[in-house]
Coordinates of C-alpha atoms and ligand atoms in Angstrom, one line a residue:
M507 CA 11.4 -160.0 -70.7
D508 CA 10.7 -159.0 -74.2
D509 CA 10.5 -162.3 -75.9
R510 CA 9.9 -162.5 -79.6
K511 CA 7.4 -165.2 -79.3
I512 CA 4.4 -165.3 -81.7
R513 CA 1.2 -165.0 -79.7
K514 CA -1.5 -164.8 -82.3
V515 CA -1.9 -167.1 -85.3
L516 CA -4.8 -166.8 -87.7
I517 CA -5.7 -169.7 -90.0
V518 CA -7.8 -168.6 -92.9
G519 CA -10.0 -171.4 -94.2
G520 CA -11.7 -174.5 -92.7
G521 CA -11.3 -177.2 -95.3
S522 CA -9.0 -180.2 -94.7
A523 CA -6.0 -177.9 -94.8
G524 CA -7.4 -175.5 -92.2
W525 CA -8.5 -178.0 -89.7
M526 CA -5.4 -180.2 -90.0
T527 CA -3.3 -177.2 -89.4
A528 CA -5.5 -176.0 -86.5
A529 CA -5.4 -179.5 -84.8
M530 CA -1.6 -179.8 -85.0
L531 CA -0.7 -176.2 -84.1
S532 CA -3.1 -176.3 -81.1
Q533 CA -1.1 -179.3 -79.9
A534 CA 2.3 -177.8 -80.5
L535 CA 1.5 -174.2 -79.3
A536 CA -0.6 -175.2 -76.3
R537 CA 0.6 -172.3 -74.2
D538 CA 0.8 -168.6 -74.8
C539 CA -0.5 -168.6 -78.3
A540 CA -4.1 -167.7 -79.4
I541 CA -5.1 -169.6 -82.5
T542 CA -8.1 -168.5 -84.5
L543 CA -9.6 -170.1 -87.6
V544 CA -11.9 -168.3 -89.9
E545 CA -14.2 -170.2 -92.3
S546 CA -17.2 -169.3 -94.4
E547 CA -20.1 -171.7 -94.7
E548 CA -21.4 -169.6 -97.6
I549 CA -18.2 -170.2 -99.6
G550 CA -17.9 -173.8 -98.4
T551 CA -15.0 -176.2 -99.1
I552 CA -13.8 -178.1 -102.2
G553 CA -15.5 -181.2 -100.9
V554 CA -13.2 -183.8 -102.6
G555 CA -10.0 -185.4 -101.5
E556 CA -10.7 -188.8 -100.0
A557 CA -7.7 -191.0 -100.8
T558 CA -4.4 -190.8 -98.9
I559 CA -1.0 -192.4 -98.6
P560 CA 0.6 -194.1 -95.6
P561 CA 2.2 -191.0 -93.9
I562 CA -1.4 -189.9 -92.9
R563 CA -1.2 -192.5 -90.2
V564 CA 1.8 -190.7 -88.6
F565 CA -0.2 -187.5 -88.7
N566 CA -3.2 -189.0 -86.9
Q567 CA -0.9 -190.8 -84.4
T568 CA 0.9 -187.5 -83.6
L569 CA -2.5 -186.0 -82.7
G570 CA -3.3 -189.0 -80.5
I571 CA -6.2 -190.2 -82.8
D572 CA -7.4 -193.7 -82.3
E573 CA -7.7 -195.6 -85.7
R574 CA -11.0 -197.3 -84.7
E575 CA -12.6 -193.9 -83.8
F576 CA -11.1 -192.2 -86.8
L577 CA -12.6 -194.8 -89.2
A578 CA -16.0 -194.7 -87.5
R579 CA -16.1 -190.9 -87.5
T580 CA -15.0 -190.5 -91.1
K581 CA -16.7 -193.6 -92.6
G582 CA -13.2 -194.5 -93.7
S583 CA -11.8 -197.6 -95.2
F584 CA -8.3 -199.2 -95.7
K585 CA -6.2 -198.6 -98.7
L586 CA -3.4 -200.9 -99.8
G587 CA -2.5 -199.1 -103.0
I588 CA -3.8 -198.0 -106.4
E589 CA -4.9 -200.1 -109.3
F590 CA -4.2 -198.5 -112.6
V591 CA -6.4 -199.6 -115.5
G592 CA -5.6 -198.8 -119.1
W593 CA -2.6 -196.5 -118.4
G594 CA 0.0 -198.5 -120.3
A595 CA -1.8 -200.2 -123.2
E596 CA -5.6 -199.8 -123.4
N597 CA -6.6 -203.1 -121.7
S598 CA -3.6 -203.3 -119.3
R599 CA -3.7 -203.1 -115.6
Y600 CA -1.2 -203.0 -112.8
F601 CA -1.1 -202.3 -109.1
H602 CA 1.0 -199.7 -107.2
P603 CA 1.3 -201.3 -103.8
F604 CA 2.1 -199.5 -100.6
G605 CA 5.3 -201.2 -99.4
P606 CA 8.0 -203.1 -101.2
Y607 CA 7.8 -206.1 -103.5
G608 CA 8.5 -209.1 -101.3
R609 CA 11.8 -208.5 -99.8
N610 CA 15.4 -208.8 -100.9
F611 CA 17.0 -212.2 -100.5
D612 CA 20.3 -211.2 -102.0
M613 CA 22.5 -208.1 -102.4
V614 CA 21.0 -207.5 -105.8
P615 CA 17.5 -206.0 -105.7
M616 CA 14.7 -208.5 -106.0
H617 CA 13.2 -207.0 -109.1
Q618 CA 16.5 -207.7 -111.0
Y619 CA 15.8 -211.4 -110.3
W620 CA 12.3 -211.0 -111.5
L621 CA 13.6 -209.3 -114.7
Q622 CA 16.0 -212.2 -115.1
A623 CA 13.3 -214.8 -114.6
R624 CA 11.2 -213.0 -117.2
R625 CA 13.9 -213.1 -119.7
Q626 CA 14.0 -216.9 -119.1
G627 CA 10.3 -217.2 -119.8
E628 CA 8.6 -216.6 -116.4
T629 CA 5.2 -215.1 -116.9
A630 CA 4.1 -214.2 -113.4
P631 CA 3.7 -210.4 -113.3
L632 CA 5.6 -208.2 -110.9
D633 CA 2.3 -207.5 -109.0
E634 CA 2.2 -211.1 -107.7
H635 CA 5.3 -210.4 -105.6
A636 CA 3.6 -207.7 -103.5
M637 CA 1.6 -208.7 -100.4
A638 CA -0.6 -205.7 -100.9
W639 CA -1.7 -206.9 -104.3
H640 CA -2.6 -210.4 -103.0
L641 CA -4.8 -208.8 -100.3
A642 CA -6.3 -206.2 -102.6
R643 CA -7.2 -208.8 -105.3
A644 CA -9.0 -210.9 -102.7
G645 CA -10.8 -207.9 -101.2
R646 CA -9.2 -208.7 -97.8
F647 CA -7.4 -206.7 -95.2
A648 CA -5.4 -207.2 -92.1
H649 CA -2.9 -205.0 -90.3
P650 CA 0.8 -205.7 -91.2
S651 CA 2.5 -208.2 -89.0
P652 CA 5.3 -206.9 -86.7
D653 CA 7.2 -210.2 -87.3
P654 CA 9.8 -209.4 -90.0
R655 CA 9.9 -213.2 -91.0
S656 CA 6.3 -213.1 -92.1
V657 CA 5.3 -212.0 -95.6
M658 CA 2.5 -210.2 -93.8
S659 CA 5.1 -207.6 -92.7
T660 CA 5.9 -206.6 -96.3
F661 CA 3.2 -204.1 -96.9
D662 CA 1.9 -200.8 -95.7
Y663 CA -1.5 -199.1 -95.8
A664 CA -3.4 -195.8 -95.8
Y665 CA -7.0 -194.8 -95.7
H666 CA -9.9 -193.6 -97.8
F667 CA -12.2 -191.2 -95.8
D668 CA -15.0 -188.7 -96.2
A669 CA -13.0 -185.4 -96.3
G670 CA -15.9 -183.3 -94.8
L671 CA -16.2 -185.7 -91.9
Y672 CA -12.4 -185.7 -91.3
A673 CA -12.4 -181.9 -91.2
R674 CA -15.3 -182.0 -88.7
F675 CA -13.5 -184.6 -86.5
L676 CA -10.3 -182.4 -86.5
R677 CA -12.4 -179.4 -85.7
T678 CA -13.7 -181.1 -82.5
I679 CA -10.1 -181.9 -81.5
A680 CA -8.8 -178.4 -82.3
E681 CA -11.6 -176.6 -80.4
Q682 CA -11.1 -178.9 -77.4
R683 CA -7.5 -177.7 -77.5
G684 CA -8.5 -174.0 -77.5
V685 CA -8.8 -173.0 -81.1
T686 CA -11.4 -170.2 -81.7
R687 CA -13.5 -170.6 -84.7
V688 CA -14.9 -167.6 -86.4
E689 CA -17.7 -168.0 -89.0
G690 CA -18.0 -165.5 -91.8
R691 CA -16.5 -164.1 -95.0
I692 CA -13.3 -162.2 -95.1
A693 CA -13.8 -159.1 -97.2
D694 CA -10.5 -157.3 -96.9
V695 CA -6.9 -157.9 -96.0
A696 CA -4.8 -155.1 -94.4
L697 CA -1.0 -154.9 -95.1
H698 CA 1.6 -153.0 -93.1
G699 CA 2.6 -149.8 -95.0
E700 CA 6.3 -150.4 -94.7
T701 CA 7.0 -154.1 -94.4
G702 CA 4.1 -155.3 -96.6
F703 CA 3.3 -157.9 -93.9
V704 CA -0.3 -158.9 -93.4
E705 CA -1.6 -157.1 -90.2
A706 CA -5.3 -158.1 -90.1
V707 CA -8.3 -159.4 -92.0
T708 CA -11.6 -157.6 -92.0
M709 CA -14.8 -159.6 -92.1
A710 CA -17.8 -158.7 -94.3
D711 CA -19.6 -157.7 -91.1
G712 CA -16.8 -155.3 -90.2
R713 CA -15.0 -157.4 -87.5
R714 CA -11.3 -157.0 -87.7
I715 CA -9.0 -159.9 -86.7
E716 CA -5.3 -159.2 -86.1
A717 CA -2.5 -161.7 -85.9
E718 CA 1.3 -162.0 -86.2
L719 CA 1.4 -165.2 -88.3
F720 CA -1.2 -166.1 -90.9
I721 CA -1.7 -169.5 -92.4
D722 CA -3.5 -169.3 -95.7
C723 CA -5.8 -172.4 -96.1
S724 CA -8.3 -170.5 -98.2
G725 CA -8.2 -173.0 -101.1
F726 CA -7.5 -172.3 -104.8
R727 CA -8.3 -168.6 -104.3
G728 CA -5.2 -168.1 -102.1
L729 CA -6.8 -165.1 -100.4
L730 CA -3.7 -163.9 -98.6
I731 CA -0.7 -165.6 -100.4
E732 CA -2.0 -164.4 -103.8
G733 CA -4.9 -162.1 -103.3
A734 CA -3.1 -159.8 -100.8
L735 CA 0.6 -160.6 -101.4
K736 CA 0.6 -161.3 -105.2
T737 CA 3.1 -164.1 -104.8
G738 CA 2.8 -165.5 -108.3
Y739 CA 2.3 -169.1 -109.6
D740 CA 4.5 -171.5 -111.6
D741 CA 2.2 -173.0 -114.2
W742 CA 2.9 -176.8 -114.9
S743 CA 0.0 -177.4 -117.2
H744 CA 2.4 -178.0 -120.2
W745 CA 3.4 -181.2 -118.3
L746 CA 0.1 -181.9 -116.6
P747 CA -2.6 -180.7 -119.0
C748 CA -5.7 -181.9 -117.1
D749 CA -7.5 -178.9 -115.7
R750 CA -11.0 -180.0 -114.7
A751 CA -12.8 -182.7 -112.7
V752 CA -16.4 -183.8 -112.3
A753 CA -17.2 -185.7 -109.1
M754 CA -20.2 -187.9 -108.5
P755 CA -20.5 -190.4 -105.6
C756 CA -22.5 -193.6 -105.9
A757 CA -23.8 -196.4 -103.7
H758 CA -22.0 -199.6 -103.3
P759 CA -23.3 -202.2 -105.8
A760 CA -25.9 -204.4 -104.0
A761 CA -24.4 -207.5 -105.5
D762 CA -20.9 -206.8 -103.9
P763 CA -21.1 -204.5 -100.9
N764 CA -17.5 -205.4 -99.8
P765 CA -15.5 -202.1 -100.3
T766 CA -12.4 -202.8 -102.3
P767 CA -9.3 -202.0 -100.1
Y768 CA -7.7 -199.9 -102.8
T769 CA -8.2 -196.9 -105.1
R770 CA -8.7 -197.4 -108.8
S771 CA -7.6 -195.1 -111.5
T772 CA -8.9 -195.9 -115.0
A773 CA -7.5 -194.1 -118.0
R774 CA -10.3 -192.5 -120.1
A775 CA -10.3 -190.7 -123.5
A776 CA -9.4 -187.3 -122.1
G777 CA -8.0 -188.1 -118.7
W778 CA -8.7 -190.6 -116.0
Q779 CA -11.4 -191.7 -113.5
W780 CA -11.0 -192.3 -109.8
R781 CA -12.9 -194.8 -107.7
I782 CA -12.6 -194.5 -103.9
P783 CA -14.6 -196.8 -101.8
L784 CA -15.7 -195.6 -98.4
Q785 CA -18.0 -197.4 -95.9
H786 CA -21.2 -195.6 -97.0
R787 CA -20.5 -194.8 -100.6
I788 CA -18.0 -194.9 -103.5
G789 CA -16.4 -191.6 -104.5
N790 CA -16.0 -191.2 -108.2
G791 CA -14.6 -188.5 -110.4
Y792 CA -13.3 -187.8 -113.9
V793 CA -10.1 -185.7 -114.1
F794 CA -9.9 -184.4 -117.7
C795 CA -8.3 -181.9 -120.0
S796 CA -10.8 -179.3 -121.2
A797 CA -9.0 -178.9 -124.5
F798 CA -10.2 -182.4 -125.4
L799 CA -13.6 -182.7 -123.6
D800 CA -16.3 -180.4 -122.3
E801 CA -17.8 -180.6 -118.8
D802 CA -21.2 -181.9 -119.8
R803 CA -19.7 -184.8 -121.8
A804 CA -17.3 -185.6 -119.0
A805 CA -20.3 -185.7 -116.5
D806 CA -22.2 -188.0 -118.9
D807 CA -19.2 -190.3 -119.3
L808 CA -18.8 -190.5 -115.6
A809 CA -22.4 -191.1 -114.8
S810 CA -22.6 -193.9 -117.3
S811 CA -19.7 -195.8 -115.7
L812 CA -20.6 -195.9 -112.1
D813 CA -20.8 -199.2 -110.1
G814 CA -24.0 -198.3 -108.2
A815 CA -26.8 -195.7 -108.1
A816 CA -25.6 -192.1 -108.3
L817 CA -25.9 -190.1 -105.1
G818 CA -26.5 -186.5 -106.2
D819 CA -25.6 -184.5 -109.3
P820 CA -22.2 -184.2 -110.8
R821 CA -20.0 -181.4 -109.3
A822 CA -17.4 -179.7 -111.4
V823 CA -14.0 -178.3 -110.2
R824 CA -11.5 -176.3 -112.2
F825 CA -7.7 -176.2 -111.5
Q826 CA -4.3 -175.5 -112.9
A827 CA -1.4 -177.7 -112.2
G828 CA 1.5 -175.8 -110.6
R829 CA 2.7 -174.2 -107.4
R830 CA 2.8 -170.9 -105.7
K831 CA 6.2 -169.3 -106.3
L832 CA 6.7 -169.1 -102.6
H833 CA 4.8 -171.2 -100.0
W834 CA 6.0 -168.8 -97.3
N835 CA 5.9 -165.1 -98.2
R836 CA 6.4 -162.4 -95.5
N837 CA 4.3 -163.5 -92.5
V838 CA 1.9 -165.8 -94.6
I839 CA 2.4 -169.5 -95.1
A840 CA 0.2 -171.3 -97.7
V841 CA -1.1 -174.8 -96.8
G842 CA -3.3 -176.9 -99.0
L843 CA -4.7 -175.8 -102.3
S844 CA -3.6 -172.2 -101.8
S845 CA 0.0 -173.4 -102.1
G846 CA -0.5 -175.2 -105.5
F847 CA -2.1 -178.2 -107.1
L848 CA -1.1 -181.6 -108.5
E849 CA -3.9 -183.8 -109.8
P850 CA -4.9 -186.5 -107.4
L851 CA -3.5 -189.4 -109.4
E852 CA -1.3 -190.6 -106.5
S853 CA -3.4 -189.1 -103.7
T854 CA -0.7 -186.6 -102.6
S855 CA -2.5 -183.3 -101.8
I856 CA -3.5 -184.2 -98.2
H857 CA 0.1 -185.4 -97.8
L858 CA 1.4 -182.0 -99.0
I859 CA -0.8 -180.4 -96.4
Q860 CA 0.8 -182.6 -93.8
A861 CA 4.3 -181.9 -95.2
N862 CA 3.8 -178.1 -94.9
I863 CA 2.4 -178.4 -91.4
S864 CA 5.5 -180.5 -90.4
K865 CA 7.8 -177.8 -91.9
I866 CA 5.9 -175.0 -90.0
L867 CA 6.7 -176.9 -86.8
A868 CA 10.3 -177.6 -87.7
L869 CA 10.9 -174.0 -88.8
F870 CA 8.5 -172.1 -86.6
P871 CA 9.3 -168.4 -86.7
D872 CA 9.4 -165.8 -84.0
R873 CA 8.3 -162.2 -84.7
D874 CA 11.6 -161.4 -86.4
F875 CA 10.6 -163.7 -89.3
D876 CA 14.2 -164.6 -90.2
P877 CA 14.4 -164.6 -94.1
A878 CA 16.8 -167.6 -93.9
T879 CA 14.1 -169.7 -92.2
R880 CA 11.6 -168.7 -94.8
D881 CA 14.0 -169.6 -97.6
E882 CA 14.7 -173.0 -96.2
F883 CA 10.9 -173.7 -95.9
N884 CA 10.4 -172.7 -99.5
R885 CA 13.4 -174.7 -100.7
I886 CA 12.1 -177.9 -99.1
A887 CA 8.5 -177.3 -100.2
H888 CA 9.5 -176.7 -103.8
G889 CA 11.6 -179.9 -103.9
E890 CA 8.8 -181.9 -102.4
M891 CA 6.3 -180.7 -105.1
E892 CA 8.8 -181.2 -107.9
R893 CA 9.5 -184.8 -107.0
I894 CA 5.8 -185.6 -106.8
R895 CA 5.2 -183.8 -110.0
D896 CA 7.8 -185.9 -111.8
F897 CA 6.2 -189.1 -110.5
I898 CA 2.8 -188.1 -111.8
I899 CA 4.2 -187.0 -115.2
L900 CA 5.9 -190.5 -115.4
H901 CA 2.4 -192.1 -115.6
Y902 CA 1.5 -190.0 -118.6
K903 CA 4.8 -190.1 -120.4
L904 CA 5.0 -193.9 -120.3
T905 CA 1.6 -194.5 -121.9
Q906 CA 1.5 -196.5 -125.1
R907 CA -2.0 -195.4 -125.9
Q908 CA -2.5 -193.8 -129.2
D909 CA -6.3 -193.9 -129.3
A910 CA -7.0 -190.3 -128.2
E911 CA -5.5 -186.9 -128.6
L912 CA -4.6 -186.5 -124.9
W913 CA -2.6 -189.7 -124.9
R914 CA -0.8 -189.0 -128.1
H915 CA 0.1 -185.5 -126.7
V916 CA 1.5 -186.7 -123.4
A917 CA 3.4 -189.5 -124.9
A918 CA 5.2 -187.1 -127.2
M919 CA 5.6 -184.1 -124.8
D920 CA 8.9 -182.8 -123.4
I921 CA 9.4 -183.7 -119.7
P922 CA 11.5 -182.2 -116.9
D923 CA 15.2 -183.1 -117.1
S924 CA 15.0 -184.6 -113.6
L925 CA 12.5 -187.1 -114.8
A926 CA 14.1 -187.8 -118.2
L927 CA 17.3 -188.8 -116.3
K928 CA 15.3 -191.3 -114.1
I929 CA 13.6 -192.9 -117.1
A930 CA 16.8 -193.2 -119.0
H931 CA 18.6 -194.7 -116.0
F932 CA 15.9 -197.3 -115.6
R933 CA 15.8 -198.2 -119.3
R934 CA 19.5 -198.9 -119.2
H935 CA 19.9 -201.4 -116.4
G936 CA 16.6 -201.4 -114.5
R937 CA 18.1 -199.3 -111.7
L938 CA 16.1 -196.7 -109.8
I939 CA 17.5 -193.4 -108.7
A940 CA 16.5 -192.5 -105.2
R941 CA 16.8 -188.9 -104.2
E942 CA 17.0 -187.3 -100.8
L943 CA 13.5 -186.8 -99.3
D944 CA 11.7 -188.7 -102.2
L945 CA 8.2 -189.3 -101.0
F946 CA 7.8 -192.2 -103.5
A947 CA 10.5 -194.8 -102.9
P948 CA 12.0 -197.1 -105.5
P949 CA 9.2 -199.7 -105.3
S950 CA 6.6 -197.0 -106.4
W951 CA 8.7 -196.0 -109.4
L952 CA 9.2 -199.7 -110.2
A953 CA 5.5 -200.3 -110.2
V954 CA 4.9 -197.6 -112.8
H955 CA 7.9 -198.4 -115.0
I956 CA 7.1 -202.1 -115.2
G957 CA 3.3 -201.7 -115.0
Q958 CA 3.5 -199.4 -118.1
N959 CA 5.9 -201.7 -119.9
N960 CA 9.0 -199.6 -119.7
L961 CA 11.2 -202.7 -119.6
P962 CA 15.0 -202.2 -119.2
E963 CA 17.2 -203.0 -122.2
G964 CA 19.9 -204.5 -120.0
H965 CA 20.2 -205.7 -116.4
D966 CA 22.3 -205.0 -113.3
P967 CA 25.8 -206.3 -114.2
L968 CA 26.1 -207.5 -110.6
I969 CA 23.6 -210.2 -111.1
D970 CA 26.0 -212.0 -113.5
Y971 CA 28.5 -212.4 -110.6
R972 CA 25.9 -214.0 -108.3
G973 CA 25.3 -217.3 -109.9
V974 CA 21.9 -217.4 -108.2
D975 CA 18.7 -218.5 -110.0
G976 CA 15.9 -216.5 -108.3
R977 CA 13.0 -218.3 -110.0
E978 CA 12.4 -220.9 -107.3
W979 CA 12.6 -218.3 -104.6
L980 CA 10.2 -216.0 -106.4
G981 CA 7.7 -218.8 -106.9
R982 CA 7.8 -219.6 -103.2
L983 CA 7.3 -216.0 -102.3
R984 CA 4.2 -215.8 -104.5
G985 CA 2.9 -219.0 -103.0
A986 CA 3.4 -217.8 -99.4
M987 CA 1.7 -214.5 -100.1
A988 CA -1.3 -216.1 -101.8
A989 CA -1.7 -218.5 -98.9
E990 CA -1.5 -215.7 -96.3
A991 CA -3.9 -213.5 -98.2
A992 CA -6.5 -216.3 -98.3
Q993 CA -6.5 -216.5 -94.5
Q994 CA -7.2 -212.9 -93.9
P995 CA -10.7 -211.5 -93.3
M996 CA -12.8 -209.6 -95.9
H997 CA -12.3 -205.9 -95.9
G998 CA -15.9 -205.2 -95.2
A999 CA -15.9 -207.5 -92.2
V1000 CA -12.8 -205.8 -90.7
L1001 CA -14.6 -202.4 -91.0
A1002 CA -17.7 -203.8 -89.5
G1003 CA -15.6 -205.2 -86.6
L1004 CA -14.0 -201.8 -86.0
A1005 CA -17.3 -200.0 -85.4
P1006 CA -17.6 -198.7 -81.8
Q1007 CA -19.2 -201.5 -79.7
P1008 CA -22.5 -200.6 -78.0
A1009 CA -22.0 -199.9 -74.2
Ligands
LIG1843 P1 -10.9 -175.9 -99.4 O1 -11.4 -177.2 -99.1 O2 -11.3 -175.2 -100.7 O3 -11.1 -174.9 -98.2 C1 -11.0 -173.5 -98.3 C2 -11.5 -172.9 -97.0 O4 -11.3 -171.5 -97.1 C3 -13.0 -173.1 -96.8 O5 -13.3 -173.3 -95.5 C4 -13.6 -171.7 -97.2 O6 -14.8 -171.4 -96.6 C5 -12.5 -170.8 -96.8 N1 -12.5 -169.5 -97.4 C6 -12.1 -169.2 -98.7 N2 -12.3 -167.9 -98.9 C7 -12.7 -167.3 -97.7 C8 -13.1 -166.0 -97.4 N3 -13.1 -165.0 -98.2 N4 -13.6 -165.8 -96.1 C9 -13.6 -166.9 -95.2 N5 -13.3 -168.1 -95.5 C10 -12.9 -168.4 -96.8 N6 -6.3 -184.8 -102.1 C11 -5.9 -186.0 -101.7 O7 -5.0 -186.1 -100.8 N7 -6.5 -187.2 -102.1 C12 -7.4 -187.1 -103.1 O8 -8.0 -188.2 -103.5 C13 -7.8 -185.9 -103.7 N8 -8.7 -185.8 -104.6 C14 -9.0 -184.5 -105.2 C15 -9.8 -184.4 -106.3 C16 -10.0 -183.2 -106.9 C17 -10.8 -183.1 -108.2 C18 -9.4 -182.0 -106.4 C19 -9.7 -180.7 -107.0 C20 -8.6 -182.1 -105.2 C21 -8.4 -183.4 -104.7 N9 -7.5 -183.5 -103.6 C22 -7.2 -184.7 -103.1 C23 -7.0 -182.3 -102.9 C24 -7.9 -182.0 -101.6 O9 -9.2 -181.9 -101.9 C25 -7.4 -180.7 -101.0 O10 -6.0 -180.8 -100.8 C26 -8.0 -180.6 -99.6 O11 -9.3 -180.8 -99.6 C27 -7.6 -179.3 -99.0 O12 -8.4 -178.3 -99.5 P2 -8.2 -176.9 -98.8 O13 -8.5 -177.0 -97.3 O14 -6.8 -176.3 -99.1 O15 -9.3 -175.9 -99.5

């Protein structure tokens, strides 16, 4: 029988994108398909990318990965959300929690009662109605409760991990499931004379590797999707002008070795600084705009603001916000940095790898490479990136900082219409527009609007019909959350308890 099944897949690149793809495809295409991955130690990987969002847990679970082993192998930690420092006004701070704020007790969303209470003089910030915030503030962690009556069921979590160790862990899984790894540098890409499809890659030592489907995980260089197919790039740097980062890990401070169970993003003069605590170190980096700061100065600023002793020299990375015009072009699908880049403000790049892998599986081609399947893939991928882009721009647009050129620029800049509509809608009545397939649900948007002081002018008219005073209920909610948080173990103790037990 002449089936049209794809029998050879080549994954180009062995960073997080390459090995995540290899691990998942080797599970899905267990029979009749040879999967090869090429990577070059000489070129190396980007070596950053350590904070994630909750869907990563679904990815790991689908691969059958045990959380305890995963955290031990990647020196990972738990993440309850992101603390934003100095993003609204210079000395302000707020928390973007994973999961909702408390839970609704009425048909009107809970935050409308919080806004009402605020108008009546209540001073407790919105943060205090999120279980994740209470745990984070106390440096504590426990898994969410399955009991919907408990406030401990009202949060979600993700991980911080060492990206290099994660790729190595996934490599072991992929190789056990039959993936062949080829070490070496690809020097040339051969295209079919008529179709323009990629036929093979040629290694620097002359080896030729053929395949039917190529997954481009080659990082920013986009060896196949751009180098060979000239797909083109939509530049978004007019909305997201940061184009550089310097990274420099440090040791945990001796005085407080408990890793904070959250990421911190601190606004700086020409960008922002990340702080990602792992078990063995803290990842730090300064994402900045080169129009307003040079690399040496950024490295000095970063080095002088670390919590502990620096571990190594600063490493610089350059990028351009935007996306490849097509994520799937001919028989090449781009996954990871080769498909585009959004700065890591909301830790979304690894998620976008996961999202493209899910779409590869949902829309897996045969050798006919139906253009309609490809178009559907690109349509979804473009929408996913645009919605995340808007959410990231929101953080810049809502700043009230006027102390540096970058902040004056982003506060005044034009923004996409899709985002302008969401901001205007929230300002009017405090309502949040949820779109199909939004990665960031209304509570995430709420966190940024309120956290950066974009307070609505009016309120939900429905609340005037309810005759309910939510203040007492909100007070009880805060109290229950604080009491629960105080009973949970310290994050460091949870991690120590997860370490594999000696036999
Ligand atoms: P890379 O890691 O660059 O891997 C490319 C691979 O291709 C390598 O194996 C390389 O050897 C191979 N290769 C390239 N050319 C050739 C060739 N000619 N021959 C053979 N092999 C070749 N994401 C998050 O989710 N959270 C974060 O907190 C986060 N922080 C980030 C901070 C910064 C400053 C940056 C720039 C990115 C961050 N990211 C983050 C994104 C994250 O790092 C990437 O999405 C992730 O690492 C995937 O990278 P990759 O595998 O696509 O590319």
